[in-house]
PDB file of C-alpha atoms in Angstrom:
ATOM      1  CA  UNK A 271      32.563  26.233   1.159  1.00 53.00           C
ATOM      2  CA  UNK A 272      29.604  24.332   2.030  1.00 56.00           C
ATOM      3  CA  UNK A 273      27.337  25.707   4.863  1.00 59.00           C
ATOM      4  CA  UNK A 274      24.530  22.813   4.770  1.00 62.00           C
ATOM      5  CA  UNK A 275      24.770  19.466   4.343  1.00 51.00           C
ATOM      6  CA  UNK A 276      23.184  17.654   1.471  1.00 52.00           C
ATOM      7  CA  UNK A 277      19.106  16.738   1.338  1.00 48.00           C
ATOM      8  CA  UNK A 278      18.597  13.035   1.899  1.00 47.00           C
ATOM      9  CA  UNK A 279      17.069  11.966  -1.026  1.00 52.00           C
ATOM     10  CA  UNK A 280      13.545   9.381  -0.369  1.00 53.00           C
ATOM     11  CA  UNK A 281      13.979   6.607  -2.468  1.00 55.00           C
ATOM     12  CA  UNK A 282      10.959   5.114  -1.079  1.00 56.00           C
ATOM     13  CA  UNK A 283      12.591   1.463  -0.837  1.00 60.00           C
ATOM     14  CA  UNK A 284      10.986   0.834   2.601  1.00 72.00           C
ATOM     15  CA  UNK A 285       7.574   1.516   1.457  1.00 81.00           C
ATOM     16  CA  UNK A 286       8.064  -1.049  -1.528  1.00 81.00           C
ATOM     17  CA  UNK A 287       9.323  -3.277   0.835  1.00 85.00           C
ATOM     18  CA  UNK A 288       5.727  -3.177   2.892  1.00 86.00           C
ATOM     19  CA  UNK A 289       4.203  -3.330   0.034  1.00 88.00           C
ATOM     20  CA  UNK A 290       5.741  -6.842  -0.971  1.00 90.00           C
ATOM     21  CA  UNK A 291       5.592  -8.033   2.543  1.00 91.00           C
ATOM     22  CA  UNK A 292       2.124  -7.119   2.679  1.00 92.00           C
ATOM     23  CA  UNK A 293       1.057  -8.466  -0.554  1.00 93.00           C
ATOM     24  CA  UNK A 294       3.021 -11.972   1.078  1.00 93.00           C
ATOM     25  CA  UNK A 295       0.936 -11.696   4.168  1.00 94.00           C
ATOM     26  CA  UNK A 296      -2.789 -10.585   2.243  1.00 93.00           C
ATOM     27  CA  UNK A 297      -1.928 -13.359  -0.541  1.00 93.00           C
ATOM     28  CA  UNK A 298      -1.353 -15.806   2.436  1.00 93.00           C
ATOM     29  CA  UNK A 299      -4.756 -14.859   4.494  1.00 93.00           C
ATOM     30  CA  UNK A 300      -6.752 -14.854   1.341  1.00 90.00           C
ATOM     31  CA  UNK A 301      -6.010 -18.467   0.718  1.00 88.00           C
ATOM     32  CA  UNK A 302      -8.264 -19.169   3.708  1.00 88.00           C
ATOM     33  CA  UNK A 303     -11.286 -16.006   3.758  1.00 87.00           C
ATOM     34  CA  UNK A 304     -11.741 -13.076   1.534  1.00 87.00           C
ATOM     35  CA  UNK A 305     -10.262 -14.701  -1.076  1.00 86.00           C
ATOM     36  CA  UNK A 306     -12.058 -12.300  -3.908  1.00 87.00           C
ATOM     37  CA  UNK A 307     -11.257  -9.122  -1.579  1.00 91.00           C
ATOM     38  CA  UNK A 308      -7.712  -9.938  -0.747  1.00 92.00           C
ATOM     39  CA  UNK A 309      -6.575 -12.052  -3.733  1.00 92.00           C
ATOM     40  CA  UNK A 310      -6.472  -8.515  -6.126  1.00 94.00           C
ATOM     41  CA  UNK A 311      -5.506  -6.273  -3.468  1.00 94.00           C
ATOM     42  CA  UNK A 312      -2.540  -9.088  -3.130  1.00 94.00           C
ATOM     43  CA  UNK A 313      -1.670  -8.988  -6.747  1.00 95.00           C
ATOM     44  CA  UNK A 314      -1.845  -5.249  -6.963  1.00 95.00           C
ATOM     45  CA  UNK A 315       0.407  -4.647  -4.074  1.00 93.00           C
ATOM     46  CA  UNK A 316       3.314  -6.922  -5.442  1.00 93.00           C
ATOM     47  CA  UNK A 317       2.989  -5.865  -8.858  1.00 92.00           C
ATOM     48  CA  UNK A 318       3.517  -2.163  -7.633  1.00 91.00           C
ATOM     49  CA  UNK A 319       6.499  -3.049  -5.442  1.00 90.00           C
ATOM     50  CA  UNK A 320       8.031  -5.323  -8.195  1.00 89.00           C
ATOM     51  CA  UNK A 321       7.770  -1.967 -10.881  1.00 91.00           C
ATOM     52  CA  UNK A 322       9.022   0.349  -8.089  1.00 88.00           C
ATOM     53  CA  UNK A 323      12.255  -2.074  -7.154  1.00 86.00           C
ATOM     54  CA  UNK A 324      11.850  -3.622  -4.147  1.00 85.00           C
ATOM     55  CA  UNK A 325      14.520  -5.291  -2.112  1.00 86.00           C
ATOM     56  CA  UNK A 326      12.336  -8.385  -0.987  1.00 85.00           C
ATOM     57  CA  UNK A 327      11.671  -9.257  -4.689  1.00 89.00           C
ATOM     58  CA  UNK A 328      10.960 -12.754  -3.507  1.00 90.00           C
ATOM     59  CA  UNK A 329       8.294 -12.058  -1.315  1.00 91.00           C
ATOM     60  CA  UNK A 330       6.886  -9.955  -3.496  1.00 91.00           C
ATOM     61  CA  UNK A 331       6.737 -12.115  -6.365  1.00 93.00           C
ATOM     62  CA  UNK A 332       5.588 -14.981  -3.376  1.00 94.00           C
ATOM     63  CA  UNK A 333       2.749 -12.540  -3.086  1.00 93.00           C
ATOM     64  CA  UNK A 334       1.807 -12.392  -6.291  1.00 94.00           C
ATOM     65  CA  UNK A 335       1.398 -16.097  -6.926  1.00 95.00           C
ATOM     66  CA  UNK A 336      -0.975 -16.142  -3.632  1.00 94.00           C
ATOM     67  CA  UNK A 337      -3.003 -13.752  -5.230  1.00 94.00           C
ATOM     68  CA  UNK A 338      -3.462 -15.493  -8.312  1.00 95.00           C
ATOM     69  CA  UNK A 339      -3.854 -18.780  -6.429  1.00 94.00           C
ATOM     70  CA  UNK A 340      -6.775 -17.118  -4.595  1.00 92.00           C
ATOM     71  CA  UNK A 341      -8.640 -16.132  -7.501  1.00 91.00           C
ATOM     72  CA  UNK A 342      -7.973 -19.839  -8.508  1.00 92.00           C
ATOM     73  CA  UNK A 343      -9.227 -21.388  -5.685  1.00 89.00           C
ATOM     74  CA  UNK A 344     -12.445 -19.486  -5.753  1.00 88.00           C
ATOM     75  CA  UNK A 345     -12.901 -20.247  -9.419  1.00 89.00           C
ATOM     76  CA  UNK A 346     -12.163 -23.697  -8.563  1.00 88.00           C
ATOM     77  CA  UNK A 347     -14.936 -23.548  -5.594  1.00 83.00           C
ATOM     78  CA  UNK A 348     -17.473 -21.325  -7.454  1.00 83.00           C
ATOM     79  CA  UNK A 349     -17.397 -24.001  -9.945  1.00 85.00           C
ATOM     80  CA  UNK A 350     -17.848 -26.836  -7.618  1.00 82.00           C
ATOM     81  CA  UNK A 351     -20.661 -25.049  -5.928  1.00 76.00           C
ATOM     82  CA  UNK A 352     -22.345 -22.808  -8.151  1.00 74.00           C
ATOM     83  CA  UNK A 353     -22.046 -19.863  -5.586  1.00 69.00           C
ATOM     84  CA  UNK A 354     -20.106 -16.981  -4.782  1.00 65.00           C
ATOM     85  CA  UNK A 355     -18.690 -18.086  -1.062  1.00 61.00           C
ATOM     86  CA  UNK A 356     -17.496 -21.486   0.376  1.00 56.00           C
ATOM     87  CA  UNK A 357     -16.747 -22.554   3.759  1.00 57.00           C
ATOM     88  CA  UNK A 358     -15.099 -25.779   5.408  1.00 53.00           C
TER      89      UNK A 358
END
């Protein structure tokens, strides 16, 4: 006979979930300022929440392609400019 019910286990799905929603949303932002600051901390989030199983693997991986198309676009600016920051 059992006196205590079972421990929940955390399998920490709704934090990888954040993650890829926030590496959507950071990816999205950096497009348009911060694009050095947020396009890695973009990348980094969805590549953690794509290793630790997310649920919104589409957002994630939607995330990770705005973080690589940040670094782009500052490459791509950087090179047209010669200088670290751009503006419209």
């Amino acid at each position: 006979m059992q006196l205590t019910a079972p421990a929940k286990q955390h399998t920490g799905i709704r934090d990888t979930d954040g993650m890829a929603v926030a590496s959507f949303v950071l990816g999205l932002l950096g497009l348009l300022v911060l694009n050095l600051l947020l396009g890695p901390i973009a990348i980094a989030l969805a590549g953690i929440a794509l290793w630790r199983g997310t649920e919104r693997r589409g957002r994630a991986c939607l995330g990770l392609g705005l973080g690589v198309a940040d670094l782009v676009v500052l490459a791509a600016f950087v090179q047209a400019d010669s200088t670290l920051s751009w503006s419209f």
